[in-house]
Amino acid sequence: MRRWYNWAVWIALVAESAWILIGLLYRHYSIGAATYPIFIVAVFTVLALTYRRTRWTPAFVRLLLALEFLGSVGDRFGWFGGPGTTGISWGSFERFVGYTRQVNSFLPDSLGFPLAILATIAESFLGLALLIGLRIKLASRLSALLLLLFGTAMSISLPLDQPFGYAVFVLAAGAALLSHSDASIVSVDAAIKKSGKNRAPEKADTFNTSQMN
């Protein structure tokens, strides 16, 4: 299964790289507009090449995904600036609700607000879980599913270059691969595992002592 996830990452990386090259060479995108997808392609290329050899790359990708989710949540509540601020996508929750309706234009408008709420809750919990490293594999799988749904909705409702502009499919495939990697450096999962190992000898000693008696 891990091999399929790795192939998915490479396919997403090739598609994203092709979009970047076409944009720069033929659509005359500025380097600034392509900086974010270039960065994401670079990071996830390193993950695809090294995820079996080191724990540091998966841990870095885990934190990157966490910041992506939490940063997106902060943006929609205006924590980094209001609407119109440079680098801000929404700046208010009302604008995010409008964007949610736009992305999900194939659904009734009445679902825009509840979908925005659900997305915010999901991204908040997944972002926090990945940040502190709690149930990393489950959080990674759910992140991949959420990103895949988001990218699919964008592809249906918006121009095709929109999901590529945010490198959504690279993020989704990378999150799926992360669930088959060891990203437990500096995490709650590692602390729990270490605590369990420390308790095991104590239980064994107690069992042996009771047998001797």
mmCIF file with all atom_site columns, C-alpha atoms in Angstrom, residues 2-207:
data_model
loop_
_atom_site.group_PDB
_atom_site.id
_atom_site.type_symbol
_atom_site.label_atom_id
_atom_site.label_alt_id
_atom_site.label_comp_id
_atom_site.label_asym_id
_atom_site.label_entity_id
_atom_site.label_seq_id
_atom_site.pdbx_PDB_ins_code
_atom_site.Cartn_x
_atom_site.Cartn_y
_atom_site.Cartn_z
_atom_site.occupancy
_atom_site.B_iso_or_equiv
_atom_site.pdbx_formal_charge
_atom_site.auth_seq_id
_atom_site.auth_comp_id
_atom_site.auth_asym_id
_atom_site.auth_atom_id
_atom_site.pdbx_PDB_model_num
ATOM 1   C CA . ARG A 1 2   ? 2.843   2.376   0.830   1.00 0.00 ? 2   ARG A CA 1
ATOM 2   C CA . ARG A 1 3   ? 4.202   1.932   -2.686  1.00 0.00 ? 3   ARG A CA 1
ATOM 3   C CA . TRP A 1 4   ? 0.904   3.145   -4.160  1.00 0.00 ? 4   TRP A CA 1
ATOM 4   C CA . TYR A 1 5   ? 0.989   6.229   -1.965  1.00 0.00 ? 5   TYR A CA 1
ATOM 5   C CA . ASN A 1 6   ? 4.536   6.921   -3.081  1.00 0.00 ? 6   ASN A CA 1
ATOM 6   C CA . TRP A 1 7   ? 3.465   6.663   -6.733  1.00 0.00 ? 7   TRP A CA 1
ATOM 7   C CA . ALA A 1 8   ? 0.570   9.015   -6.013  1.00 0.00 ? 8   ALA A CA 1
ATOM 8   C CA . VAL A 1 9   ? 3.010   11.587  -4.643  1.00 0.00 ? 9   VAL A CA 1
ATOM 9   C CA . TRP A 1 10  ? 5.221   11.340  -7.745  1.00 0.00 ? 10  TRP A CA 1
ATOM 10  C CA . ILE A 1 11  ? 2.238   11.664  -10.095 1.00 0.00 ? 11  ILE A CA 1
ATOM 11  C CA . ALA A 1 12  ? 1.036   14.733  -8.190  1.00 0.00 ? 12  ALA A CA 1
ATOM 12  C CA . LEU A 1 13  ? 4.557   16.199  -8.237  1.00 0.00 ? 13  LEU A CA 1
ATOM 13  C CA . VAL A 1 14  ? 4.913   15.698  -12.001 1.00 0.00 ? 14  VAL A CA 1
ATOM 14  C CA . ALA A 1 15  ? 1.500   17.301  -12.653 1.00 0.00 ? 15  ALA A CA 1
ATOM 15  C CA . GLU A 1 16  ? 2.266   20.208  -10.347 1.00 0.00 ? 16  GLU A CA 1
ATOM 16  C CA . SER A 1 17  ? 5.713   20.746  -11.895 1.00 0.00 ? 17  SER A CA 1
ATOM 17  C CA . ALA A 1 18  ? 4.182   20.737  -15.384 1.00 0.00 ? 18  ALA A CA 1
ATOM 18  C CA . TRP A 1 19  ? 1.648   23.377  -14.288 1.00 0.00 ? 19  TRP A CA 1
ATOM 19  C CA . ILE A 1 20  ? 4.458   25.537  -12.865 1.00 0.00 ? 20  ILE A CA 1
ATOM 20  C CA . LEU A 1 21  ? 6.540   25.289  -16.048 1.00 0.00 ? 21  LEU A CA 1
ATOM 21  C CA . ILE A 1 22  ? 3.579   26.015  -18.324 1.00 0.00 ? 22  ILE A CA 1
ATOM 22  C CA . GLY A 1 23  ? 2.645   28.974  -16.173 1.00 0.00 ? 23  GLY A CA 1
ATOM 23  C CA . LEU A 1 24  ? 6.144   30.438  -16.156 1.00 0.00 ? 24  LEU A CA 1
ATOM 24  C CA . LEU A 1 25  ? 7.003   29.765  -19.802 1.00 0.00 ? 25  LEU A CA 1
ATOM 25  C CA . TYR A 1 26  ? 3.701   30.245  -21.628 1.00 0.00 ? 26  TYR A CA 1
ATOM 26  C CA . ARG A 1 27  ? 1.308   32.078  -19.323 1.00 0.00 ? 27  ARG A CA 1
ATOM 27  C CA . HIS A 1 28  ? 3.971   34.468  -18.058 1.00 0.00 ? 28  HIS A CA 1
ATOM 28  C CA . TYR A 1 29  ? 3.264   33.920  -14.381 1.00 0.00 ? 29  TYR A CA 1
ATOM 29  C CA . SER A 1 30  ? 5.607   35.842  -12.108 1.00 0.00 ? 30  SER A CA 1
ATOM 30  C CA . ILE A 1 31  ? 8.094   33.975  -9.939  1.00 0.00 ? 31  ILE A CA 1
ATOM 31  C CA . GLY A 1 32  ? 6.267   35.368  -6.931  1.00 0.00 ? 32  GLY A CA 1
ATOM 32  C CA . ALA A 1 33  ? 3.015   33.709  -7.992  1.00 0.00 ? 33  ALA A CA 1
ATOM 33  C CA . ALA A 1 34  ? 4.810   30.370  -8.364  1.00 0.00 ? 34  ALA A CA 1
ATOM 34  C CA . THR A 1 35  ? 6.889   30.599  -5.161  1.00 0.00 ? 35  THR A CA 1
ATOM 35  C CA . TYR A 1 36  ? 4.449   28.671  -2.976  1.00 0.00 ? 36  TYR A CA 1
ATOM 36  C CA . PRO A 1 37  ? 3.850   25.707  -5.336  1.00 0.00 ? 37  PRO A CA 1
ATOM 37  C CA . ILE A 1 38  ? 7.611   25.537  -6.068  1.00 0.00 ? 38  ILE A CA 1
ATOM 38  C CA . PHE A 1 39  ? 8.292   25.343  -2.328  1.00 0.00 ? 39  PHE A CA 1
ATOM 39  C CA . ILE A 1 40  ? 5.677   22.610  -1.836  1.00 0.00 ? 40  ILE A CA 1
ATOM 40  C CA . VAL A 1 41  ? 7.058   20.608  -4.786  1.00 0.00 ? 41  VAL A CA 1
ATOM 41  C CA . ALA A 1 42  ? 10.585  20.855  -3.343  1.00 0.00 ? 42  ALA A CA 1
ATOM 42  C CA . VAL A 1 43  ? 9.530   19.735  0.146   1.00 0.00 ? 43  VAL A CA 1
ATOM 43  C CA . PHE A 1 44  ? 7.426   16.792  -0.994  1.00 0.00 ? 44  PHE A CA 1
ATOM 44  C CA . THR A 1 45  ? 10.049  15.678  -3.504  1.00 0.00 ? 45  THR A CA 1
ATOM 45  C CA . VAL A 1 46  ? 12.461  15.371  -0.579  1.00 0.00 ? 46  VAL A CA 1
ATOM 46  C CA . LEU A 1 47  ? 9.785   13.448  1.364   1.00 0.00 ? 47  LEU A CA 1
ATOM 47  C CA . ALA A 1 48  ? 9.250   11.006  -1.521  1.00 0.00 ? 48  ALA A CA 1
ATOM 48  C CA . LEU A 1 49  ? 13.002  10.430  -1.813  1.00 0.00 ? 49  LEU A CA 1
ATOM 49  C CA . THR A 1 50  ? 13.859  10.091  1.877   1.00 0.00 ? 50  THR A CA 1
ATOM 50  C CA . TYR A 1 51  ? 10.780  9.002   3.844   1.00 0.00 ? 51  TYR A CA 1
ATOM 51  C CA . ARG A 1 52  ? 12.207  5.492   4.384   1.00 0.00 ? 52  ARG A CA 1
ATOM 52  C CA . ARG A 1 53  ? 15.680  6.725   5.294   1.00 0.00 ? 53  ARG A CA 1
ATOM 53  C CA . THR A 1 54  ? 15.061  9.447   7.868   1.00 0.00 ? 54  THR A CA 1
ATOM 54  C CA . ARG A 1 55  ? 12.464  10.486  10.423  1.00 0.00 ? 55  ARG A CA 1
ATOM 55  C CA . TRP A 1 56  ? 13.297  14.174  10.136  1.00 0.00 ? 56  TRP A CA 1
ATOM 56  C CA . THR A 1 57  ? 11.691  14.767  6.732   1.00 0.00 ? 57  THR A CA 1
ATOM 57  C CA . PRO A 1 58  ? 8.311   13.222  7.670   1.00 0.00 ? 58  PRO A CA 1
ATOM 58  C CA . ALA A 1 59  ? 8.378   15.176  10.944  1.00 0.00 ? 59  ALA A CA 1
ATOM 59  C CA . PHE A 1 60  ? 9.023   18.424  9.054   1.00 0.00 ? 60  PHE A CA 1
ATOM 60  C CA . VAL A 1 61  ? 6.189   17.649  6.610   1.00 0.00 ? 61  VAL A CA 1
ATOM 61  C CA . ARG A 1 62  ? 3.907   16.879  9.556   1.00 0.00 ? 62  ARG A CA 1
ATOM 62  C CA . LEU A 1 63  ? 4.595   20.317  11.032  1.00 0.00 ? 63  LEU A CA 1
ATOM 63  C CA . LEU A 1 64  ? 4.197   21.947  7.616   1.00 0.00 ? 64  LEU A CA 1
ATOM 64  C CA . LEU A 1 65  ? 0.743   20.405  7.171   1.00 0.00 ? 65  LEU A CA 1
ATOM 65  C CA . ALA A 1 66  ? -0.186  21.476  10.693  1.00 0.00 ? 66  ALA A CA 1
ATOM 66  C CA . LEU A 1 67  ? 0.798   25.068  9.972   1.00 0.00 ? 67  LEU A CA 1
ATOM 67  C CA . GLU A 1 68  ? -1.078  24.952  6.662   1.00 0.00 ? 68  GLU A CA 1
ATOM 68  C CA . PHE A 1 69  ? -4.298  23.990  8.428   1.00 0.00 ? 69  PHE A CA 1
ATOM 69  C CA . LEU A 1 70  ? -3.892  26.300  11.417  1.00 0.00 ? 70  LEU A CA 1
ATOM 70  C CA . GLY A 1 71  ? -2.747  29.194  9.244   1.00 0.00 ? 71  GLY A CA 1
ATOM 71  C CA . SER A 1 72  ? -5.788  28.766  7.031   1.00 0.00 ? 72  SER A CA 1
ATOM 72  C CA . VAL A 1 73  ? -8.067  28.801  10.081  1.00 0.00 ? 73  VAL A CA 1
ATOM 73  C CA . GLY A 1 74  ? -6.361  31.915  11.423  1.00 0.00 ? 74  GLY A CA 1
ATOM 74  C CA . ASP A 1 75  ? -6.728  33.630  8.043   1.00 0.00 ? 75  ASP A CA 1
ATOM 75  C CA . ARG A 1 76  ? -10.495 33.150  7.935   1.00 0.00 ? 76  ARG A CA 1
ATOM 76  C CA . PHE A 1 77  ? -10.849 34.735  11.392  1.00 0.00 ? 77  PHE A CA 1
ATOM 77  C CA . GLY A 1 78  ? -8.719  37.749  10.500  1.00 0.00 ? 78  GLY A CA 1
ATOM 78  C CA . TRP A 1 79  ? -5.858  36.892  12.871  1.00 0.00 ? 79  TRP A CA 1
ATOM 79  C CA . PHE A 1 80  ? -3.227  37.947  10.340  1.00 0.00 ? 80  PHE A CA 1
ATOM 80  C CA . GLY A 1 81  ? -5.057  40.917  8.846   1.00 0.00 ? 81  GLY A CA 1
ATOM 81  C CA . GLY A 1 82  ? -8.405  41.928  7.447   1.00 0.00 ? 82  GLY A CA 1
ATOM 82  C CA . PRO A 1 83  ? -9.783  41.583  3.925   1.00 0.00 ? 83  PRO A CA 1
ATOM 83  C CA . GLY A 1 84  ? -7.503  43.088  1.314   1.00 0.00 ? 84  GLY A CA 1
ATOM 84  C CA . THR A 1 85  ? -4.325  42.723  3.380   1.00 0.00 ? 85  THR A CA 1
ATOM 85  C CA . THR A 1 86  ? -1.354  41.510  1.353   1.00 0.00 ? 86  THR A CA 1
ATOM 86  C CA . GLY A 1 87  ? -0.982  37.740  1.600   1.00 0.00 ? 87  GLY A CA 1
ATOM 87  C CA . ILE A 1 88  ? -4.428  37.277  3.151   1.00 0.00 ? 88  ILE A CA 1
ATOM 88  C CA . SER A 1 89  ? -6.930  35.058  1.356   1.00 0.00 ? 89  SER A CA 1
ATOM 89  C CA . TRP A 1 90  ? -10.088 35.948  3.299   1.00 0.00 ? 90  TRP A CA 1
ATOM 90  C CA . GLY A 1 91  ? -9.543  38.019  6.425   1.00 0.00 ? 91  GLY A CA 1
ATOM 91  C CA . SER A 1 92  ? -13.024 37.320  7.775   1.00 0.00 ? 92  SER A CA 1
ATOM 92  C CA . PHE A 1 93  ? -15.264 34.328  8.270   1.00 0.00 ? 93  PHE A CA 1
ATOM 93  C CA . GLU A 1 94  ? -17.983 35.855  6.094   1.00 0.00 ? 94  GLU A CA 1
ATOM 94  C CA . ARG A 1 95  ? -15.595 35.940  3.145   1.00 0.00 ? 95  ARG A CA 1
ATOM 95  C CA . PHE A 1 96  ? -14.582 32.341  3.843   1.00 0.00 ? 96  PHE A CA 1
ATOM 96  C CA . VAL A 1 97  ? -18.243 31.280  3.791   1.00 0.00 ? 97  VAL A CA 1
ATOM 97  C CA . GLY A 1 98  ? -18.578 32.969  0.404   1.00 0.00 ? 98  GLY A CA 1
ATOM 98  C CA . TYR A 1 99  ? -15.482 31.147  -0.839  1.00 0.00 ? 99  TYR A CA 1
ATOM 99  C CA . THR A 1 100 ? -16.893 27.848  0.467   1.00 0.00 ? 100 THR A CA 1
ATOM 100 C CA . ARG A 1 101 ? -20.056 28.409  -1.569  1.00 0.00 ? 101 ARG A CA 1
ATOM 101 C CA . GLN A 1 102 ? -17.929 29.222  -4.605  1.00 0.00 ? 102 GLN A CA 1
ATOM 102 C CA . VAL A 1 103 ? -15.809 26.071  -4.254  1.00 0.00 ? 103 VAL A CA 1
ATOM 103 C CA . ASN A 1 104 ? -18.916 23.943  -3.732  1.00 0.00 ? 104 ASN A CA 1
ATOM 104 C CA . SER A 1 105 ? -21.023 25.629  -6.421  1.00 0.00 ? 105 SER A CA 1
ATOM 105 C CA . PHE A 1 106 ? -22.503 22.239  -7.354  1.00 0.00 ? 106 PHE A CA 1
ATOM 106 C CA . LEU A 1 107 ? -24.242 22.160  -3.947  1.00 0.00 ? 107 LEU A CA 1
ATOM 107 C CA . PRO A 1 108 ? -27.095 24.348  -2.687  1.00 0.00 ? 108 PRO A CA 1
ATOM 108 C CA . ASP A 1 109 ? -25.990 27.752  -1.342  1.00 0.00 ? 109 ASP A CA 1
ATOM 109 C CA . SER A 1 110 ? -27.678 26.949  1.960   1.00 0.00 ? 110 SER A CA 1
ATOM 110 C CA . LEU A 1 111 ? -24.931 24.399  2.654   1.00 0.00 ? 111 LEU A CA 1
ATOM 111 C CA . GLY A 1 112 ? -22.181 27.014  2.400   1.00 0.00 ? 112 GLY A CA 1
ATOM 112 C CA . PHE A 1 113 ? -22.283 28.076  6.055   1.00 0.00 ? 113 PHE A CA 1
ATOM 113 C CA . PRO A 1 114 ? -22.440 24.575  7.631   1.00 0.00 ? 114 PRO A CA 1
ATOM 114 C CA . LEU A 1 115 ? -19.700 23.350  5.274   1.00 0.00 ? 115 LEU A CA 1
ATOM 115 C CA . ALA A 1 116 ? -17.530 26.299  6.290   1.00 0.00 ? 116 ALA A CA 1
ATOM 116 C CA . ILE A 1 117 ? -18.102 25.424  9.959   1.00 0.00 ? 117 ILE A CA 1
ATOM 117 C CA . LEU A 1 118 ? -17.310 21.739  9.400   1.00 0.00 ? 118 LEU A CA 1
ATOM 118 C CA . ALA A 1 119 ? -14.174 22.572  7.404   1.00 0.00 ? 119 ALA A CA 1
ATOM 119 C CA . THR A 1 120 ? -12.975 24.927  10.124  1.00 0.00 ? 120 THR A CA 1
ATOM 120 C CA . ILE A 1 121 ? -13.537 22.356  12.874  1.00 0.00 ? 121 ILE A CA 1
ATOM 121 C CA . ALA A 1 122 ? -11.818 19.629  10.858  1.00 0.00 ? 122 ALA A CA 1
ATOM 122 C CA . GLU A 1 123 ? -8.812  21.783  9.967   1.00 0.00 ? 123 GLU A CA 1
ATOM 123 C CA . SER A 1 124 ? -8.471  22.989  13.567  1.00 0.00 ? 124 SER A CA 1
ATOM 124 C CA . PHE A 1 125 ? -8.466  19.494  15.060  1.00 0.00 ? 125 PHE A CA 1
ATOM 125 C CA . LEU A 1 126 ? -6.227  18.022  12.351  1.00 0.00 ? 126 LEU A CA 1
ATOM 126 C CA . GLY A 1 127 ? -3.832  20.958  12.571  1.00 0.00 ? 127 GLY A CA 1
ATOM 127 C CA . LEU A 1 128 ? -3.520  20.620  16.348  1.00 0.00 ? 128 LEU A CA 1
ATOM 128 C CA . ALA A 1 129 ? -3.177  16.817  16.170  1.00 0.00 ? 129 ALA A CA 1
ATOM 129 C CA . LEU A 1 130 ? -0.369  17.082  13.619  1.00 0.00 ? 130 LEU A CA 1
ATOM 130 C CA . LEU A 1 131 ? 1.313   19.929  15.472  1.00 0.00 ? 131 LEU A CA 1
ATOM 131 C CA . ILE A 1 132 ? 1.612   18.058  18.770  1.00 0.00 ? 132 ILE A CA 1
ATOM 132 C CA . GLY A 1 133 ? 1.962   14.663  17.088  1.00 0.00 ? 133 GLY A CA 1
ATOM 133 C CA . LEU A 1 134 ? -1.148  12.950  18.459  1.00 0.00 ? 134 LEU A CA 1
ATOM 134 C CA . ARG A 1 135 ? -2.441  9.927   16.519  1.00 0.00 ? 135 ARG A CA 1
ATOM 135 C CA . ILE A 1 136 ? -0.232  10.994  13.618  1.00 0.00 ? 136 ILE A CA 1
ATOM 136 C CA . LYS A 1 137 ? -1.152  8.207   11.213  1.00 0.00 ? 137 LYS A CA 1
ATOM 137 C CA . LEU A 1 138 ? -4.901  8.722   11.649  1.00 0.00 ? 138 LEU A CA 1
ATOM 138 C CA . ALA A 1 139 ? -4.555  12.502  11.447  1.00 0.00 ? 139 ALA A CA 1
ATOM 139 C CA . SER A 1 140 ? -2.483  12.152  8.265   1.00 0.00 ? 140 SER A CA 1
ATOM 140 C CA . ARG A 1 141 ? -5.074  9.907   6.605   1.00 0.00 ? 141 ARG A CA 1
ATOM 141 C CA . LEU A 1 142 ? -7.918  12.249  7.499   1.00 0.00 ? 142 LEU A CA 1
ATOM 142 C CA . SER A 1 143 ? -5.860  15.212  6.270   1.00 0.00 ? 143 SER A CA 1
ATOM 143 C CA . ALA A 1 144 ? -5.292  13.464  2.948   1.00 0.00 ? 144 ALA A CA 1
ATOM 144 C CA . LEU A 1 145 ? -9.038  12.818  2.611   1.00 0.00 ? 145 LEU A CA 1
ATOM 145 C CA . LEU A 1 146 ? -9.953  16.403  3.482   1.00 0.00 ? 146 LEU A CA 1
ATOM 146 C CA . LEU A 1 147 ? -7.413  17.825  1.019   1.00 0.00 ? 147 LEU A CA 1
ATOM 147 C CA . LEU A 1 148 ? -8.531  15.430  -1.712  1.00 0.00 ? 148 LEU A CA 1
ATOM 148 C CA . LEU A 1 149 ? -12.166 16.488  -1.253  1.00 0.00 ? 149 LEU A CA 1
ATOM 149 C CA . PHE A 1 150 ? -11.134 20.138  -1.309  1.00 0.00 ? 150 PHE A CA 1
ATOM 150 C CA . GLY A 1 151 ? -9.025  19.706  -4.449  1.00 0.00 ? 151 GLY A CA 1
ATOM 151 C CA . THR A 1 152 ? -11.801 17.797  -6.222  1.00 0.00 ? 152 THR A CA 1
ATOM 152 C CA . ALA A 1 153 ? -14.383 20.452  -5.368  1.00 0.00 ? 153 ALA A CA 1
ATOM 153 C CA . MET A 1 154 ? -12.026 23.176  -6.604  1.00 0.00 ? 154 MET A CA 1
ATOM 154 C CA . SER A 1 155 ? -11.455 21.301  -9.874  1.00 0.00 ? 155 SER A CA 1
ATOM 155 C CA . ILE A 1 156 ? -15.209 21.038  -10.474 1.00 0.00 ? 156 ILE A CA 1
ATOM 156 C CA . SER A 1 157 ? -16.200 24.584  -9.528  1.00 0.00 ? 157 SER A CA 1
ATOM 157 C CA . LEU A 1 158 ? -13.171 26.724  -10.348 1.00 0.00 ? 158 LEU A CA 1
ATOM 158 C CA . PRO A 1 159 ? -10.679 27.032  -13.208 1.00 0.00 ? 159 PRO A CA 1
ATOM 159 C CA . LEU A 1 160 ? -8.398  24.008  -13.338 1.00 0.00 ? 160 LEU A CA 1
ATOM 160 C CA . ASP A 1 161 ? -5.312  25.964  -12.350 1.00 0.00 ? 161 ASP A CA 1
ATOM 161 C CA . GLN A 1 162 ? -6.818  26.849  -8.959  1.00 0.00 ? 162 GLN A CA 1
ATOM 162 C CA . PRO A 1 163 ? -5.990  23.567  -7.164  1.00 0.00 ? 163 PRO A CA 1
ATOM 163 C CA . PHE A 1 164 ? -2.531  23.633  -8.754  1.00 0.00 ? 164 PHE A CA 1
ATOM 164 C CA . GLY A 1 165 ? -1.961  27.164  -7.525  1.00 0.00 ? 165 GLY A CA 1
ATOM 165 C CA . TYR A 1 166 ? -2.359  25.836  -3.985  1.00 0.00 ? 166 TYR A CA 1
ATOM 166 C CA . ALA A 1 167 ? -0.622  22.499  -4.746  1.00 0.00 ? 167 ALA A CA 1
ATOM 167 C CA . VAL A 1 168 ? -3.625  20.784  -3.163  1.00 0.00 ? 168 VAL A CA 1
ATOM 168 C CA . PHE A 1 169 ? -3.097  17.375  -4.762  1.00 0.00 ? 169 PHE A CA 1
ATOM 169 C CA . VAL A 1 170 ? 0.583   17.298  -3.792  1.00 0.00 ? 170 VAL A CA 1
ATOM 170 C CA . LEU A 1 171 ? -0.429  18.073  -0.218  1.00 0.00 ? 171 LEU A CA 1
ATOM 171 C CA . ALA A 1 172 ? -3.129  15.376  -0.287  1.00 0.00 ? 172 ALA A CA 1
ATOM 172 C CA . ALA A 1 173 ? -0.832  12.674  -1.694  1.00 0.00 ? 173 ALA A CA 1
ATOM 173 C CA . GLY A 1 174 ? 1.949   13.716  0.675   1.00 0.00 ? 174 GLY A CA 1
ATOM 174 C CA . ALA A 1 175 ? -0.369  13.499  3.678   1.00 0.00 ? 175 ALA A CA 1
ATOM 175 C CA . ALA A 1 176 ? -1.352  9.972   2.612   1.00 0.00 ? 176 ALA A CA 1
ATOM 176 C CA . LEU A 1 177 ? 2.325   8.985   2.330   1.00 0.00 ? 177 LEU A CA 1
ATOM 177 C CA . LEU A 1 178 ? 2.973   10.574  5.714   1.00 0.00 ? 178 LEU A CA 1
ATOM 178 C CA . SER A 1 179 ? 0.572   8.068   7.270   1.00 0.00 ? 179 SER A CA 1
ATOM 179 C CA . HIS A 1 180 ? 3.012   5.332   6.222   1.00 0.00 ? 180 HIS A CA 1
ATOM 180 C CA . SER A 1 181 ? 6.087   7.162   7.499   1.00 0.00 ? 181 SER A CA 1
ATOM 181 C CA . ASP A 1 182 ? 7.626   7.629   10.932  1.00 0.00 ? 182 ASP A CA 1
ATOM 182 C CA . ALA A 1 183 ? 6.928   11.279  11.721  1.00 0.00 ? 183 ALA A CA 1
ATOM 183 C CA . SER A 1 184 ? 6.949   10.819  15.496  1.00 0.00 ? 184 SER A CA 1
ATOM 184 C CA . ILE A 1 185 ? 9.981   12.993  16.350  1.00 0.00 ? 185 ILE A CA 1
ATOM 185 C CA . VAL A 1 186 ? 8.976   15.445  19.115  1.00 0.00 ? 186 VAL A CA 1
ATOM 186 C CA . SER A 1 187 ? 5.420   14.179  19.405  1.00 0.00 ? 187 SER A CA 1
ATOM 187 C CA . VAL A 1 188 ? 2.849   13.022  21.912  1.00 0.00 ? 188 VAL A CA 1
ATOM 188 C CA . ASP A 1 189 ? 2.819   9.627   20.168  1.00 0.00 ? 189 ASP A CA 1
ATOM 189 C CA . ALA A 1 190 ? 6.554   9.191   20.847  1.00 0.00 ? 190 ALA A CA 1
ATOM 190 C CA . ALA A 1 191 ? 6.120   10.215  24.484  1.00 0.00 ? 191 ALA A CA 1
ATOM 191 C CA . ILE A 1 192 ? 3.281   7.721   24.956  1.00 0.00 ? 192 ILE A CA 1
ATOM 192 C CA . LYS A 1 193 ? 5.295   4.960   23.294  1.00 0.00 ? 193 LYS A CA 1
ATOM 193 C CA . LYS A 1 194 ? 8.341   5.715   25.441  1.00 0.00 ? 194 LYS A CA 1
ATOM 194 C CA . SER A 1 195 ? 6.206   5.745   28.573  1.00 0.00 ? 195 SER A CA 1
ATOM 195 C CA . GLY A 1 196 ? 4.783   2.331   27.649  1.00 0.00 ? 196 GLY A CA 1
ATOM 196 C CA . LYS A 1 197 ? 8.270   0.884   27.187  1.00 0.00 ? 197 LYS A CA 1
ATOM 197 C CA . ASN A 1 198 ? 9.366   2.225   30.556  1.00 0.00 ? 198 ASN A CA 1
ATOM 198 C CA . ARG A 1 199 ? 6.416   0.579   32.284  1.00 0.00 ? 199 ARG A CA 1
ATOM 199 C CA . ALA A 1 200 ? 6.974   -2.810  30.637  1.00 0.00 ? 200 ALA A CA 1
ATOM 200 C CA . PRO A 1 201 ? 10.097  -3.801  32.662  1.00 0.00 ? 201 PRO A CA 1
ATOM 201 C CA . GLU A 1 202 ? 8.360   -2.811  35.894  1.00 0.00 ? 202 GLU A CA 1
ATOM 202 C CA . LYS A 1 203 ? 5.420   -5.102  35.086  1.00 0.00 ? 203 LYS A CA 1
ATOM 203 C CA . ALA A 1 204 ? 7.803   -7.908  34.147  1.00 0.00 ? 204 ALA A CA 1
ATOM 204 C CA . ASP A 1 205 ? 9.729   -7.524  37.424  1.00 0.00 ? 205 ASP A CA 1
ATOM 205 C CA . THR A 1 206 ? 6.490   -7.599  39.412  1.00 0.00 ? 206 THR A CA 1
ATOM 206 C CA . PHE A 1 207 ? 5.367   -10.767 37.585  1.00 0.00 ? 207 PHE A CA 1
#
